[in-house]
CSV table of C-alpha atoms and ligand atoms in Angstrom, one decimal:
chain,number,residue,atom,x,y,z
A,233,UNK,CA,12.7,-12.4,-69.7
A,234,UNK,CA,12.9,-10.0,-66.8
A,235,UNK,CA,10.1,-8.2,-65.5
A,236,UNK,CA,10.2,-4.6,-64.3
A,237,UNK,CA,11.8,-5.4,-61.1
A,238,UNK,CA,14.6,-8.3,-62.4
A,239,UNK,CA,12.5,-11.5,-61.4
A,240,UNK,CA,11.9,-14.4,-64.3
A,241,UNK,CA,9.4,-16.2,-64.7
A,242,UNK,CA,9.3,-19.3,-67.2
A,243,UNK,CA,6.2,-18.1,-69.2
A,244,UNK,CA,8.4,-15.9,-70.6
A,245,UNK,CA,10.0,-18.0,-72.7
A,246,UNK,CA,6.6,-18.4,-74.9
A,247,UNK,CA,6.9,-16.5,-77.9
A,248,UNK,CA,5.4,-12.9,-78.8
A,249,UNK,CA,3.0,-12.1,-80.9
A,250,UNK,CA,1.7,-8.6,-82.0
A,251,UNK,CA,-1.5,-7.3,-79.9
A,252,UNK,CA,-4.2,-6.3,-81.9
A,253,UNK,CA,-5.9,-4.6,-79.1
A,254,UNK,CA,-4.2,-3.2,-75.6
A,255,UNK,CA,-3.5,-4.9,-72.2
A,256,UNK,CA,-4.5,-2.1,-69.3
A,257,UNK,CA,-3.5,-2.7,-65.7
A,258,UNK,CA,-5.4,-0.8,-63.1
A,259,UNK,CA,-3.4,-1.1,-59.8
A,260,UNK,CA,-3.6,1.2,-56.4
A,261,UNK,CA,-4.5,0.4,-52.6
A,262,UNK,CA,-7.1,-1.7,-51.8
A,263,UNK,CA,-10.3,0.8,-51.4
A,264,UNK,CA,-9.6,3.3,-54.2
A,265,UNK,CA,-11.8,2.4,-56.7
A,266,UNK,CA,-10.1,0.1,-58.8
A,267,UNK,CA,-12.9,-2.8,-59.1
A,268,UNK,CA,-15.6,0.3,-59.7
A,269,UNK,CA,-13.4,1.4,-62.6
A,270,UNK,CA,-12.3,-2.0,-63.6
A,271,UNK,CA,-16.3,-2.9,-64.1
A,272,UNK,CA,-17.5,0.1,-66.2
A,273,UNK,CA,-14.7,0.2,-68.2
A,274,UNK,CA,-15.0,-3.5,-69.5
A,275,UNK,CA,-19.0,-3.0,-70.2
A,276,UNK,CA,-18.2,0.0,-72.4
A,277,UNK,CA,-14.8,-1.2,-74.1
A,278,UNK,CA,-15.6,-4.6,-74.0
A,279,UNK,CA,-11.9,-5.3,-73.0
A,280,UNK,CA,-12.2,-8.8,-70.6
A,281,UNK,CA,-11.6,-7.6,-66.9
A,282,UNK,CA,-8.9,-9.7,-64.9
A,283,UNK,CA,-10.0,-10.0,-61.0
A,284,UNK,CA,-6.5,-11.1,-60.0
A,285,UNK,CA,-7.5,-11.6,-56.5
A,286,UNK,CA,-10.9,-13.7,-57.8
A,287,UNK,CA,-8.8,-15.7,-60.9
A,288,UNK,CA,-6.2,-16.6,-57.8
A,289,UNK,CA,-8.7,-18.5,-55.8
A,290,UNK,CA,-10.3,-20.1,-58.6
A,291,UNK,CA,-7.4,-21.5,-60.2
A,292,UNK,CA,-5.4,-22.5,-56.9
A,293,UNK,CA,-2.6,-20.1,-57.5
A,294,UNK,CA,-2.7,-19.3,-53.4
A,295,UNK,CA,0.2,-20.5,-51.5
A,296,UNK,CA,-0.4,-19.6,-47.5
A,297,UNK,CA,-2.4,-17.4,-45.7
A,298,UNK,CA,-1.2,-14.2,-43.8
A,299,UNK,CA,-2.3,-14.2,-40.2
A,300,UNK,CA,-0.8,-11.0,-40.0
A,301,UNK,CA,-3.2,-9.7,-42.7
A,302,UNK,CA,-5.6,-12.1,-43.1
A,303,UNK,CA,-5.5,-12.8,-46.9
A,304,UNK,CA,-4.0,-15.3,-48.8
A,305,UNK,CA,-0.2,-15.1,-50.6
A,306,UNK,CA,0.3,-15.5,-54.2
A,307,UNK,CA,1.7,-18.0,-55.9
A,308,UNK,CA,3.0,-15.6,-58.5
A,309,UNK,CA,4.8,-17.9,-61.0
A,310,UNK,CA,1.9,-20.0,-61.1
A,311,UNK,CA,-0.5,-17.1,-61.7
A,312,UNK,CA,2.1,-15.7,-64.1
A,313,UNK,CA,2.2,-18.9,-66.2
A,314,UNK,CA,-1.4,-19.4,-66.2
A,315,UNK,CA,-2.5,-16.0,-67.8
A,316,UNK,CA,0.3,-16.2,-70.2
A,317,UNK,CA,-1.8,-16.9,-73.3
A,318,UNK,CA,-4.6,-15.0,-72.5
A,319,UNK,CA,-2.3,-11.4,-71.8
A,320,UNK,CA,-0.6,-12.4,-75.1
A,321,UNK,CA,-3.5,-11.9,-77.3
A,322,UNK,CA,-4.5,-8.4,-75.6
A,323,UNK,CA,-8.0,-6.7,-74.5
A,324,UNK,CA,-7.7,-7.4,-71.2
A,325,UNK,CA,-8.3,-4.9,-67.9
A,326,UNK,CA,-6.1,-6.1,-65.4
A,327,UNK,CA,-7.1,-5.2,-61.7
A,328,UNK,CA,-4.7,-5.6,-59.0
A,329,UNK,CA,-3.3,-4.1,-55.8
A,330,UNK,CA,0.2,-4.6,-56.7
A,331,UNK,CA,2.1,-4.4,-60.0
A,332,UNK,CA,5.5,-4.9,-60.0
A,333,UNK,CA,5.5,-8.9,-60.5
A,334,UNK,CA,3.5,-8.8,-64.2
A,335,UNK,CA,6.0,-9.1,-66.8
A,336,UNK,CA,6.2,-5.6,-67.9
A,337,UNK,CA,5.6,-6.7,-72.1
A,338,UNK,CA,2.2,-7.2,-70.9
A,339,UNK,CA,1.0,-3.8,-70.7
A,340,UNK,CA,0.4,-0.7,-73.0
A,341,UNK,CA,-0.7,1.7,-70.0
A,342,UNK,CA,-0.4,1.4,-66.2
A,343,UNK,CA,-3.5,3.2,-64.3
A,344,UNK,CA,-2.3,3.9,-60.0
A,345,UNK,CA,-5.9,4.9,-58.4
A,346,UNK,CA,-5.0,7.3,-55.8
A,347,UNK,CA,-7.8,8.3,-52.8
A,348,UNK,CA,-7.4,10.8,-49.7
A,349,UNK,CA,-6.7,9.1,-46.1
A,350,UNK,CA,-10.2,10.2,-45.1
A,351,UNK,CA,-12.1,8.2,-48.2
A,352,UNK,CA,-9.5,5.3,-48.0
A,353,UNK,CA,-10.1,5.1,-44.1
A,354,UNK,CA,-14.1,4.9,-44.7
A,355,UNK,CA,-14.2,3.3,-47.6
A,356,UNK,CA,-11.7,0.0,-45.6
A,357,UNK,CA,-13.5,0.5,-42.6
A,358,UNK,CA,-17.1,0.1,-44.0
A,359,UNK,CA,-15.5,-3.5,-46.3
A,360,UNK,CA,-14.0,-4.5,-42.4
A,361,UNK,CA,-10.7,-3.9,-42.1
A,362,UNK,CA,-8.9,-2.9,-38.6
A,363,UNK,CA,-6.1,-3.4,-37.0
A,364,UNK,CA,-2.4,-3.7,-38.5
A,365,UNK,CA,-4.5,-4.4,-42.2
A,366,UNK,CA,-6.4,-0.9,-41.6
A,367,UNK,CA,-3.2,0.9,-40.9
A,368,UNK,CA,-0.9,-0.4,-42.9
A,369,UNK,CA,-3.0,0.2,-46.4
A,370,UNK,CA,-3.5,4.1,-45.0
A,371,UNK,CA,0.3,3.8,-44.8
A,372,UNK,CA,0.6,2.3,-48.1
A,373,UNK,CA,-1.2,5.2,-49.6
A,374,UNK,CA,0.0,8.0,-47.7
A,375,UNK,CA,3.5,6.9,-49.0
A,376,UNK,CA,2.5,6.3,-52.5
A,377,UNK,CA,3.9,2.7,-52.5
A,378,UNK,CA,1.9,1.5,-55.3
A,379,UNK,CA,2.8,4.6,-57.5
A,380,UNK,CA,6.0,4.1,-56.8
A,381,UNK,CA,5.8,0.5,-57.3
A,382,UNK,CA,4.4,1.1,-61.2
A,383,UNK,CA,7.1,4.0,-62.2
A,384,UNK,CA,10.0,1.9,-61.1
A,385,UNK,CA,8.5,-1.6,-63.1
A,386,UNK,CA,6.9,0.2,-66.0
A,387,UNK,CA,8.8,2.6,-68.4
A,388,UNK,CA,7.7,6.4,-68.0
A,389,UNK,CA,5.0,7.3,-70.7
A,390,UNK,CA,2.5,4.6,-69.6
A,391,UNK,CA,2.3,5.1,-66.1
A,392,UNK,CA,-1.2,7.4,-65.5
A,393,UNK,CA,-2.1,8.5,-61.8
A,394,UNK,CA,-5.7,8.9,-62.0
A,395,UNK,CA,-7.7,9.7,-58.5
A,396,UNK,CA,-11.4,8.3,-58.3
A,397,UNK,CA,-13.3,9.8,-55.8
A,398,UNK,CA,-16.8,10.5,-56.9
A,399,UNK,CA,-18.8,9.6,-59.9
A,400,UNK,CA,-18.1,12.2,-61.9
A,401,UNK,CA,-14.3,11.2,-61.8
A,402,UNK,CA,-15.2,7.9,-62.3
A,403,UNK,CA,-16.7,9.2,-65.3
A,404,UNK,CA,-14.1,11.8,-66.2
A,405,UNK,CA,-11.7,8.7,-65.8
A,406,UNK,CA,-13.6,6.0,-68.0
A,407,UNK,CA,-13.7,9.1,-70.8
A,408,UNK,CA,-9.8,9.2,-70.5
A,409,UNK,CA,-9.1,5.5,-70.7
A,410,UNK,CA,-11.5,5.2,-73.9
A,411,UNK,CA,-9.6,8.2,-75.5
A,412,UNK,CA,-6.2,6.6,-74.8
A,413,UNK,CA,-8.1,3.0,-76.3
A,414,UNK,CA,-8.9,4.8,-79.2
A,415,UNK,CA,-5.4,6.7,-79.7
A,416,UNK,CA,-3.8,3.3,-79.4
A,417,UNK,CA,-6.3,1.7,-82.0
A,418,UNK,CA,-5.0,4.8,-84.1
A,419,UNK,CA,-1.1,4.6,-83.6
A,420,UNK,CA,-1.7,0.4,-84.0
A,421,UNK,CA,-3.1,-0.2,-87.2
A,422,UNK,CA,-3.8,-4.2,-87.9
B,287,LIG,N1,-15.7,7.0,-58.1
B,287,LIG,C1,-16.3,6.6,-57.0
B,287,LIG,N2,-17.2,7.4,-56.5
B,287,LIG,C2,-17.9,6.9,-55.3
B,287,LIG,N3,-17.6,5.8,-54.7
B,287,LIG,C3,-16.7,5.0,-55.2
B,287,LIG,C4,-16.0,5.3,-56.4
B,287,LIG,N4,-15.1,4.4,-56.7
B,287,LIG,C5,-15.2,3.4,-55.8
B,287,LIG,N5,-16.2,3.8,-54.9
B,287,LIG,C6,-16.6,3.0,-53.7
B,287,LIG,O1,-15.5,2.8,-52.9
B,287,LIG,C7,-15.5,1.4,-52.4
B,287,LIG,C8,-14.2,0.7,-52.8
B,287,LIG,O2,-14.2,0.6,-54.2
B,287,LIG,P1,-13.6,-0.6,-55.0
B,287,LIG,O3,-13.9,-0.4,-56.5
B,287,LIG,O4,-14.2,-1.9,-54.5
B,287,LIG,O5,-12.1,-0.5,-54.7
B,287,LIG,P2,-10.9,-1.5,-55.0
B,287,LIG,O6,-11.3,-2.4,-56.1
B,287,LIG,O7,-9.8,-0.6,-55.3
B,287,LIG,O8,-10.7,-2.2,-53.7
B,287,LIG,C9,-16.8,0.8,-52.9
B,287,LIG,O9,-17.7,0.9,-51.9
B,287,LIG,C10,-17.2,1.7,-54.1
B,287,LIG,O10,-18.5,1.7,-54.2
């Protein structure tokens, strides 16, 4: 089965089976808030939160390292394979900087975290990053890769740009995501 952007991967061919609770992805540049979201919203849903980044390391799905910007590649198919089972059955809160290699079946809404330049700039500087890395993530959100990335791999209606700057977005954002939980409880009756 093809994902968003035409690639395959062979977990695909692993049947479907009806969700009884929703898979959320919560994507955007590194540094907008996506692991502060991802947290809060699992402790008050319950959902299971998905590290991608941390769930690579542990289960070997890395393939090289990129000098250039000093993280380690995905081995995508692996990863893909791996989490198969566990996207089938739903409730989980996906969080990852990139979205257009998850089968597209796997999600019922799509969250981009957008920031300003200034926040991003602070909030990458104060984790460390310089250089090419620093630059090229300002880039990355100045040009709205990522939200570009999640309307051209997942269909219209459940891509949500959301911007978490301050804790009262972040609240104002966790309220939003539980309303569109409890709307798809109500329009998914088991
Ligand atoms: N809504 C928010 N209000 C204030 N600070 C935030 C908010 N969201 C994230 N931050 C801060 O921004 C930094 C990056 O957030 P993080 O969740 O790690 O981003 P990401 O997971 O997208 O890389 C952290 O220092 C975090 O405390």
């Amino acid at each position: 089965m093809e994902n968003g952007h035409g690639s395959t991967n062979c977990a695909s061919a692993v049947p479907e089976i009806k969700r009884e609770v929703p898979n959320i992805l919560v994507t955007g540049t590194p540094g907008v808030g996506k692991s502060t979201l991802c947290a809060k919203l699992a402790e008050i849903t319950e959902m299971r939160w998905l590290e991608i980044s941390k769930i690579a390391i542990e289960n070997g799905c890395l393939e090289e390292y990129d000098e250039v910007y000093k993280c380690p590649v995905l081995d995508e198919d692996k990863l893909m394979d791996g989490l198969e089972e566990i996207m089938r059955h739903g409730g989980n809160i996906v969080d990852y900087h990139s979205c257009e290699f998850f089968p597209e079946r796997w999600f019922d809404a799509v969250y981009v975290l957008r920031a300003d330049t200034a926040t991003l700039y602070d909030r990458l500087k104060a984790r460390g990053y310089e250089g090419k890395k620093l630059e090229d993530n300002i880039d990355c959100e100045i040009f709205q890769v990522i939200l570009e990335e999640a309307k051209s791999s997942y269909k219209e209606g459940i891509v949500f740009e959301i911007t978490s700057l301050t804790e009262a977005q972040l609240h104002e954002n966790i309220e939003k995501i539980c309303l569109w939980v409890q709307k798809w409880f109500q329009d998914h009756p088991t």
